[in-house]
CSV table of N, CA and C in Angstrom, one decimal:
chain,number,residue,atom,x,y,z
D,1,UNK,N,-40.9,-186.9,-164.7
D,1,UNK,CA,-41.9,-187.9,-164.9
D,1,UNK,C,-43.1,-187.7,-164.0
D,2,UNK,N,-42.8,-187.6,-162.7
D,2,UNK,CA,-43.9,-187.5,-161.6
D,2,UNK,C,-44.4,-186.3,-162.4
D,3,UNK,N,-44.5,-185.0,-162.5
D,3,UNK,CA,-44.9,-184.1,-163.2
D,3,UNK,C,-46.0,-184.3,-164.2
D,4,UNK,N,-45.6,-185.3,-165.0
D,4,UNK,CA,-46.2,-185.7,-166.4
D,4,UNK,C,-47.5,-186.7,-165.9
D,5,UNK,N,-46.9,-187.7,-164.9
D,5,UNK,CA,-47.5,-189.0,-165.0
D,5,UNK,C,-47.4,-189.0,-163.2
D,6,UNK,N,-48.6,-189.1,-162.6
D,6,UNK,CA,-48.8,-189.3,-161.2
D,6,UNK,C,-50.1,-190.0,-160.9
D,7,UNK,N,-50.4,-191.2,-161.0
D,7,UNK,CA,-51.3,-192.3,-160.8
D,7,UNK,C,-51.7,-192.6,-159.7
D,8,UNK,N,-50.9,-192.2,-158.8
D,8,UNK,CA,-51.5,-192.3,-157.6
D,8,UNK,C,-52.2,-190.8,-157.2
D,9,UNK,N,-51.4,-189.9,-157.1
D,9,UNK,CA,-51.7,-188.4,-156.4
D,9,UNK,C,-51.8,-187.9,-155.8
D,10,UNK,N,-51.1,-186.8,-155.3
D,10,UNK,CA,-50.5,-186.3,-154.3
D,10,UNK,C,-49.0,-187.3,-153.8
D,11,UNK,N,-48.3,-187.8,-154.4
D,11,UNK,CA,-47.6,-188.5,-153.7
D,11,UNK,C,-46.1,-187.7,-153.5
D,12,UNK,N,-45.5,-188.5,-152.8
D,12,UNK,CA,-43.8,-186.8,-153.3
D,12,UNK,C,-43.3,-187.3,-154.2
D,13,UNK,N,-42.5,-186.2,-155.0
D,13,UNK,CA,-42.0,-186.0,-156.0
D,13,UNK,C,-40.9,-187.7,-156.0
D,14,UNK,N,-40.3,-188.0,-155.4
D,14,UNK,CA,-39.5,-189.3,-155.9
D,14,UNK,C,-40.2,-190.5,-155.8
D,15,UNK,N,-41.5,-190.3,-155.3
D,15,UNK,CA,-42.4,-191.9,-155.7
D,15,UNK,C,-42.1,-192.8,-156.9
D,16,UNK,N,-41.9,-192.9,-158.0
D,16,UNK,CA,-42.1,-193.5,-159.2
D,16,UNK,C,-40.6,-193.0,-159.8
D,17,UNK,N,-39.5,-192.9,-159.0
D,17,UNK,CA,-38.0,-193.0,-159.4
D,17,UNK,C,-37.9,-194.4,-159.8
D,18,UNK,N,-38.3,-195.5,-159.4
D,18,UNK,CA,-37.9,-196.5,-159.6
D,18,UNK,C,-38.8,-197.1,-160.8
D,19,UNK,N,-39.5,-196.0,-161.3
D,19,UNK,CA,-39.7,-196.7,-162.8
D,19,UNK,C,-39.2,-195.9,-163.9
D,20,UNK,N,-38.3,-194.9,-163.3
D,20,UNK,CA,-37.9,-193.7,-164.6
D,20,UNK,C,-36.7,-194.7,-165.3
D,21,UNK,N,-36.2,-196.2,-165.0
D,21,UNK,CA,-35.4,-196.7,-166.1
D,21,UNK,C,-35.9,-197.4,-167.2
D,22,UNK,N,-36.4,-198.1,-166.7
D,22,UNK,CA,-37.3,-198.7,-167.6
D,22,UNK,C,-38.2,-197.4,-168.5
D,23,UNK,N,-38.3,-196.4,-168.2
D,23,UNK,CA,-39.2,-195.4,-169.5
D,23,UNK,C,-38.0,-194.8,-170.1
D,24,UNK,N,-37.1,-194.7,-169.5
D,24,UNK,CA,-35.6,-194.1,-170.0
D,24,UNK,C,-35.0,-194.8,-171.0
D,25,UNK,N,-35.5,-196.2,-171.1
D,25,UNK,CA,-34.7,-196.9,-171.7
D,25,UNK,C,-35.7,-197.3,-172.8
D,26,UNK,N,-36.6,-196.7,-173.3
D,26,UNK,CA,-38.1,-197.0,-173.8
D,26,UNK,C,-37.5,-195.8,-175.1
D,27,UNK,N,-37.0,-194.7,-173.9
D,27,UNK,CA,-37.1,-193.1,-175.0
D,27,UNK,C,-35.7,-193.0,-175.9
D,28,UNK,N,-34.5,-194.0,-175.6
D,28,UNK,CA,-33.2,-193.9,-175.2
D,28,UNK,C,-33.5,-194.1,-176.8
D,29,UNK,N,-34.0,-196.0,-176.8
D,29,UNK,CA,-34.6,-196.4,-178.2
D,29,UNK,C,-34.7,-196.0,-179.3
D,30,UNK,N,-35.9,-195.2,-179.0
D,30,UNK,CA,-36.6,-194.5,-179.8
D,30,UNK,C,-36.0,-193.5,-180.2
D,31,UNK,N,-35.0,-192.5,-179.7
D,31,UNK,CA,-34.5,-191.5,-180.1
D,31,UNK,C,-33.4,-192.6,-181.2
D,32,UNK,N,-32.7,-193.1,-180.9
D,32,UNK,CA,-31.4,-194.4,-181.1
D,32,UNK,C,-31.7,-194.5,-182.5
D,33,UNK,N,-32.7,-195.2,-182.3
D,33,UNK,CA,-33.7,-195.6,-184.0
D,33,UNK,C,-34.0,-194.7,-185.0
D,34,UNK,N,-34.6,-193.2,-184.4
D,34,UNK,CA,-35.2,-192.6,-185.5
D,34,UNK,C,-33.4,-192.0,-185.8
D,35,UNK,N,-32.6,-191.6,-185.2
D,35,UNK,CA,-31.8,-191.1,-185.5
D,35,UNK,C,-30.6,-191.6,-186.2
D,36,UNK,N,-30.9,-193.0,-186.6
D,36,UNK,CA,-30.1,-194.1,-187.6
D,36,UNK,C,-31.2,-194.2,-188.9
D,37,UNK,N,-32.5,-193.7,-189.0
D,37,UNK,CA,-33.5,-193.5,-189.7
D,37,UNK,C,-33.2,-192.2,-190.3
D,38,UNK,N,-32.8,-191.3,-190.1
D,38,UNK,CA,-32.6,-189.8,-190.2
D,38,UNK,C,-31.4,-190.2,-191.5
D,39,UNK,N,-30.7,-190.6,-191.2
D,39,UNK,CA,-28.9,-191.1,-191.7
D,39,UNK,C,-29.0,-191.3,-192.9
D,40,UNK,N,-30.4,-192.8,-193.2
D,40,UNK,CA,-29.9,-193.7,-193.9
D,40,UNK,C,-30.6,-193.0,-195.6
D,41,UNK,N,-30.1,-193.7,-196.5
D,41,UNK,CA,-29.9,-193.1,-198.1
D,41,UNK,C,-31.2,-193.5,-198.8
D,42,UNK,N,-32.2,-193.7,-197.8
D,42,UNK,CA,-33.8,-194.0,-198.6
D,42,UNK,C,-34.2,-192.6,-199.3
D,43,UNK,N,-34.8,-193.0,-200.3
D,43,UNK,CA,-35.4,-192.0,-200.6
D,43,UNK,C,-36.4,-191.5,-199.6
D,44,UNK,N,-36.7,-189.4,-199.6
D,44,UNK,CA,-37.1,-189.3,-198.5
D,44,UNK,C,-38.2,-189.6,-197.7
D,45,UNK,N,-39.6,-189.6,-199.0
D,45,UNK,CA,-41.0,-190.0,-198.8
D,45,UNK,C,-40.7,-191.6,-197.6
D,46,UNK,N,-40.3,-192.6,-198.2
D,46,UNK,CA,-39.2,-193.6,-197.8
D,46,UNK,C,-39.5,-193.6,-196.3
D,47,UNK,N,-37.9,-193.0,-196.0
D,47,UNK,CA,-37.5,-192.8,-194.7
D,47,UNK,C,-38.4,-192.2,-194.1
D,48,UNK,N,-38.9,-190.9,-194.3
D,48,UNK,CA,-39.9,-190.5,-193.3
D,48,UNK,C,-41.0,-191.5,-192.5
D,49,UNK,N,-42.0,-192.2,-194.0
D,49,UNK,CA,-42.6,-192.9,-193.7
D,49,UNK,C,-42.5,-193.9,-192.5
D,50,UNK,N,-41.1,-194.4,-192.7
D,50,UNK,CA,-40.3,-195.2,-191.6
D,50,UNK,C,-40.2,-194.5,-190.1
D,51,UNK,N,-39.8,-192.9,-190.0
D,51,UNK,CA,-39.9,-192.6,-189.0
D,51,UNK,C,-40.9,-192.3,-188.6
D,52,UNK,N,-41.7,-191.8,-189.2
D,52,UNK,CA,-43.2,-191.7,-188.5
D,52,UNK,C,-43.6,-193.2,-188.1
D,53,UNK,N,-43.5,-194.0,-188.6
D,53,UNK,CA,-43.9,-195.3,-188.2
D,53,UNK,C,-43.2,-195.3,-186.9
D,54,UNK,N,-41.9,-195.3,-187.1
D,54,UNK,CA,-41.2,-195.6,-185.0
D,54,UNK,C,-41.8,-195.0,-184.8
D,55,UNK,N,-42.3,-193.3,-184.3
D,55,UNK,CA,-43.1,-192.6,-183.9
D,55,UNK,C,-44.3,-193.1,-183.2
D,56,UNK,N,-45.0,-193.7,-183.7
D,56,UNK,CA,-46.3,-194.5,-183.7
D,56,UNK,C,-45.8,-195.1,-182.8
D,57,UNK,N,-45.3,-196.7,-183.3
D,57,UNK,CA,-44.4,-197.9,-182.4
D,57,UNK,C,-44.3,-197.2,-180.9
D,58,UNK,N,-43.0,-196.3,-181.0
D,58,UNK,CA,-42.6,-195.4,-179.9
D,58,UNK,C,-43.7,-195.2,-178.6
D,59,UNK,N,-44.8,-194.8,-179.0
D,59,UNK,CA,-46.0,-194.1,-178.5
D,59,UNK,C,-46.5,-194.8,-178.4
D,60,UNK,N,-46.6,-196.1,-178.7
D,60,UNK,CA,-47.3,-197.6,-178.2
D,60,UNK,C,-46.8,-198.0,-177.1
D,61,UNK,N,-45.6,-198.3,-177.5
D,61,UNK,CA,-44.8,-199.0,-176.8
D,61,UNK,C,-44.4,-198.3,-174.8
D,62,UNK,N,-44.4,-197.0,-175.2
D,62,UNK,CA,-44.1,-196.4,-174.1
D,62,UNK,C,-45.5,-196.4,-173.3
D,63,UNK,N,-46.8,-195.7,-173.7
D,63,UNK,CA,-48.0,-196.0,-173.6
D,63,UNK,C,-48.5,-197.5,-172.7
D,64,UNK,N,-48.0,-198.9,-173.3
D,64,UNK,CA,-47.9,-199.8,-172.9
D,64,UNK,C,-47.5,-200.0,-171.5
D,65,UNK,N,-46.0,-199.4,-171.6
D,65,UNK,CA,-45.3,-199.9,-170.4
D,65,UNK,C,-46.0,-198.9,-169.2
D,66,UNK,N,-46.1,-197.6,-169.3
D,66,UNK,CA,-46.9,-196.9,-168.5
D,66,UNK,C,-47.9,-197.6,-167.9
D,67,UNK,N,-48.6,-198.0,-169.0
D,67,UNK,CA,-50.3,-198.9,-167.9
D,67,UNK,C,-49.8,-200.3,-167.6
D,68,UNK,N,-48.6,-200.4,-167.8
D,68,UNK,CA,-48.0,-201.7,-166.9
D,68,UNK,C,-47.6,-201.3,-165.6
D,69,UNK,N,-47.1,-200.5,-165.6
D,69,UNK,CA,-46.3,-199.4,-164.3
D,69,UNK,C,-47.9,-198.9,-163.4
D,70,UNK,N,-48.6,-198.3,-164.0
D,70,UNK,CA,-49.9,-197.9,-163.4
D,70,UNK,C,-50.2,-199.2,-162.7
D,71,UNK,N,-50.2,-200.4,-163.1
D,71,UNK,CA,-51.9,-201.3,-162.5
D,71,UNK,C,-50.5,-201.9,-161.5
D,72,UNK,N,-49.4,-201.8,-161.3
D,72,UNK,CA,-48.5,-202.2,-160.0
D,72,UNK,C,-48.8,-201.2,-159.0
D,73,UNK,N,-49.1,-199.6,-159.2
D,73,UNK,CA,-49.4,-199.1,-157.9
D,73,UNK,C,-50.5,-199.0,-157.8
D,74,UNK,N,-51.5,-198.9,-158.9
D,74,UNK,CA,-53.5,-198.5,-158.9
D,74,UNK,C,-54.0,-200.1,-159.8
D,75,UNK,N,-54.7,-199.5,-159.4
D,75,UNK,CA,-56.2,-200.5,-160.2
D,75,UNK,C,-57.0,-199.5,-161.3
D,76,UNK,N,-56.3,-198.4,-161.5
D,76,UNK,CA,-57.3,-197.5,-162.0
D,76,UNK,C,-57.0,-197.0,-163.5
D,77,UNK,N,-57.2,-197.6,-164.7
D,77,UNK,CA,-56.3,-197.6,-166.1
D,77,UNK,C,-56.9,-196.1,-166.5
D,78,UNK,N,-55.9,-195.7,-167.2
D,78,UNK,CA,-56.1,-194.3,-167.7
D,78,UNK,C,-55.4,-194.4,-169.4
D,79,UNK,N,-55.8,-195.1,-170.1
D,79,UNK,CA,-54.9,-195.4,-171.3
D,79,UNK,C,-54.8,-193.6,-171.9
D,80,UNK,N,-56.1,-193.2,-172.1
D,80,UNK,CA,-55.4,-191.8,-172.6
D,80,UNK,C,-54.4,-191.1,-172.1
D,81,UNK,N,-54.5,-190.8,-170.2
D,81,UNK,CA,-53.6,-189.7,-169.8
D,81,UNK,C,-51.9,-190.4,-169.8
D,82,UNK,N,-51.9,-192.1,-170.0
D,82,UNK,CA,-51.0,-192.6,-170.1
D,82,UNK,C,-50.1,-192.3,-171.6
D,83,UNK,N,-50.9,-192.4,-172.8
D,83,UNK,CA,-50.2,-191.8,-174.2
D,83,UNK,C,-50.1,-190.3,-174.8
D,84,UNK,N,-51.2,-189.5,-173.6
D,84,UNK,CA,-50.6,-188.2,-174.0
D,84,UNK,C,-49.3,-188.3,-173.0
D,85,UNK,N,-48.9,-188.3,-172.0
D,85,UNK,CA,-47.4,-188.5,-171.4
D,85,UNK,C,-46.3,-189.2,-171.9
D,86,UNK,N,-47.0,-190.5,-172.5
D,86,UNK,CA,-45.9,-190.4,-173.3
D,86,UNK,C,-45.9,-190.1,-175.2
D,87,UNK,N,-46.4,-189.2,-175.8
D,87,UNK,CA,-46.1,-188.4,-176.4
D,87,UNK,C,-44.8,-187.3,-175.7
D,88,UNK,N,-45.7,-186.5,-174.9
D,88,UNK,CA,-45.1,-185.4,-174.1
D,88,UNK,C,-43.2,-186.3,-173.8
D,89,UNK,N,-43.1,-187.2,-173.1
D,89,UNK,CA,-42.2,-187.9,-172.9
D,89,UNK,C,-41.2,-187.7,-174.2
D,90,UNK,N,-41.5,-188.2,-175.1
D,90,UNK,CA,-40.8,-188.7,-176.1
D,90,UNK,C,-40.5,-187.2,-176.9
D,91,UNK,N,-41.2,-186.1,-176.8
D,91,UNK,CA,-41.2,-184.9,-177.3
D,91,UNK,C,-40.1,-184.6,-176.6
D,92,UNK,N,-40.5,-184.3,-175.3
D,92,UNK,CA,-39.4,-183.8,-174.2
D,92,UNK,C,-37.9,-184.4,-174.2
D,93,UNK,N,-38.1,-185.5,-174.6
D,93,UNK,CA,-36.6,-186.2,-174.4
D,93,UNK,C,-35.7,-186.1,-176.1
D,94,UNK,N,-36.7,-186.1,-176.8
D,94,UNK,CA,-36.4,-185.7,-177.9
D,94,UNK,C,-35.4,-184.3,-178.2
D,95,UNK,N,-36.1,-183.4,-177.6
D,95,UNK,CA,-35.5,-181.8,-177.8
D,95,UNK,C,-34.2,-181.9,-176.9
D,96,UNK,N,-34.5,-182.4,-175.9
D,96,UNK,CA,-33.1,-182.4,-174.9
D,96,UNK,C,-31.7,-183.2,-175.2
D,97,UNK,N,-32.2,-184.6,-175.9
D,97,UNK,CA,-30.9,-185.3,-177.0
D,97,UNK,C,-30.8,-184.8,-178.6
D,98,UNK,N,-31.2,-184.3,-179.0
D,98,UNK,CA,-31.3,-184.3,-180.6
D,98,UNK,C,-30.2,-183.1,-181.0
D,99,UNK,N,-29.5,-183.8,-181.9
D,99,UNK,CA,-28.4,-182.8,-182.0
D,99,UNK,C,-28.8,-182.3,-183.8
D,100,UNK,N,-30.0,-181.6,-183.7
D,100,UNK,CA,-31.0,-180.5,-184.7
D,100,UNK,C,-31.4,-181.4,-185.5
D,101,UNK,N,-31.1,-183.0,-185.1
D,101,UNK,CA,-32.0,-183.7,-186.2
D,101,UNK,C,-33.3,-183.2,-186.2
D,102,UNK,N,-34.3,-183.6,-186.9
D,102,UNK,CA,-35.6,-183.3,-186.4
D,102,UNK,C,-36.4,-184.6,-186.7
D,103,UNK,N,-37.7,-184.5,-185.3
D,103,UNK,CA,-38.3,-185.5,-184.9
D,103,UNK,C,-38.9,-185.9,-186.1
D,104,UNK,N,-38.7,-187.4,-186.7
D,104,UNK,CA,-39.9,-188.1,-187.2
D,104,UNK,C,-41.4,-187.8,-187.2
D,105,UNK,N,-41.7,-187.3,-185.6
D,105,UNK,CA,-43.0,-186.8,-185.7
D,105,UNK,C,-43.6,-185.5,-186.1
D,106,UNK,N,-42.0,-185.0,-186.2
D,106,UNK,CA,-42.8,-183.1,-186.8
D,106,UNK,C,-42.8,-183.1,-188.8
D,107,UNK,N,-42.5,-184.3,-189.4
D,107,UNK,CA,-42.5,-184.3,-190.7
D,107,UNK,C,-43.7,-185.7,-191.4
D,108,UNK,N,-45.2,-184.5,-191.1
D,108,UNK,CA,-45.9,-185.9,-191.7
D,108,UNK,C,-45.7,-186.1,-193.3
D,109,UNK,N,-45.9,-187.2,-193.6
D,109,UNK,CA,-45.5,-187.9,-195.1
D,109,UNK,C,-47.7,-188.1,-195.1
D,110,UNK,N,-48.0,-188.0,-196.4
D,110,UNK,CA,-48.8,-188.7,-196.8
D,110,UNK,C,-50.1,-187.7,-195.9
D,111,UNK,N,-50.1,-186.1,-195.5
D,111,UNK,CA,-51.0,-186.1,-194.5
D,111,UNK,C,-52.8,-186.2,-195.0
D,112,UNK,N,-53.5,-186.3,-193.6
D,112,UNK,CA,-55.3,-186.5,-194.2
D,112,UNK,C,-55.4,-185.3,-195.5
D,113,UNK,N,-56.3,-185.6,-196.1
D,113,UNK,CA,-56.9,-185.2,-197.0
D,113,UNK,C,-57.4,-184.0,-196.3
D,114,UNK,N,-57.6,-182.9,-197.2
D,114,UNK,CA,-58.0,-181.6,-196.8
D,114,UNK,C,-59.8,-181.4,-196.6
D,115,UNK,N,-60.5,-181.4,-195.8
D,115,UNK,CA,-61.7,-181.3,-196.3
D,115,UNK,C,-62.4,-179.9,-195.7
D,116,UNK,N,-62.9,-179.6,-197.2
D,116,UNK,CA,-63.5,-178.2,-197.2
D,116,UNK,C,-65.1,-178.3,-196.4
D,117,UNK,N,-65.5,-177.1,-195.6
D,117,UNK,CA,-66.5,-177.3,-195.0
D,117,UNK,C,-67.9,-176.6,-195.6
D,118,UNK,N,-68.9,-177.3,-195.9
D,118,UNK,CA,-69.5,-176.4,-197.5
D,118,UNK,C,-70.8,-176.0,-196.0
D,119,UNK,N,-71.1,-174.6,-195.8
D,119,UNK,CA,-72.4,-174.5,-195.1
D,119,UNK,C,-73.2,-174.3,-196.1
D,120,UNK,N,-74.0,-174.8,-195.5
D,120,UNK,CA,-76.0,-175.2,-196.0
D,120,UNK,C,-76.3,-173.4,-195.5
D,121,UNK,N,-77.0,-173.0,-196.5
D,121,UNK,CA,-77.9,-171.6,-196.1
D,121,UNK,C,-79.1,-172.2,-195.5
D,122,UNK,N,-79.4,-170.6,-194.3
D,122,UNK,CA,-80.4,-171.2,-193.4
D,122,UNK,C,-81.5,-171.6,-194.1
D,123,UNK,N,-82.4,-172.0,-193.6
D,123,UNK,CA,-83.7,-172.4,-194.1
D,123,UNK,C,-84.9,-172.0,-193.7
């Protein structure tokens, strides 16, 4: 975690041990869920949709708790470098428990529309 997420800086590596349960128990979740979401007999468009949604949730939620954890040691909010970590978090913890299910977030349902880029000749 220090690796990923270090709010203060420069500090030693076990500074922010005493918040790795509380995110542990954030990722524990989220794996728990999508992987009872993986299981169930929805059709697939369905279910995906559903896990991409925890995905999102997930990434809120963890995001959240981070800039809760930040403004106890700083004053200084970083909502972005807080949700790309936990992305990365949830990735990371993902590949290390997953027994070959695959993540909700690597199967988009419904993706943006394709848009072709038309260039204008010079003038």
């Amino acid at each position: 975690m220090w690796a990923l997420w270090d709010p203060i800086g420069g500090v030693p590596v076990d500074e922010y041990r005493m918040y790795c349960e509380p995110v542990v128990q954030v990722l524990r979740e989220a794996v728990h869920a999508d992987a009872e979401l993986a299981g169930t007999e929805l059709p697939d468009d369905d279910a995906q949709r559903e896990r991409n949604a925890l995905w999102r949730t997930s990434v809120e939620r963890l995001t959240a708790l981070l800039a809760e954890l930040r403004a106890r040691c700083i004053d200084r909010p970083d909502v972005e470098l807080d949700r790309r970590t936990a992305k990365r978090l949830l990735e990371w913890y993902w590949e290390e428990t997953s027994d070959g299910v695959i993540p909700g977030y690597l199967i988009p349902i419904d993706p943006p529309p394709i848009r072709s880029r038309v260039e204008e000749p010079p003038t």
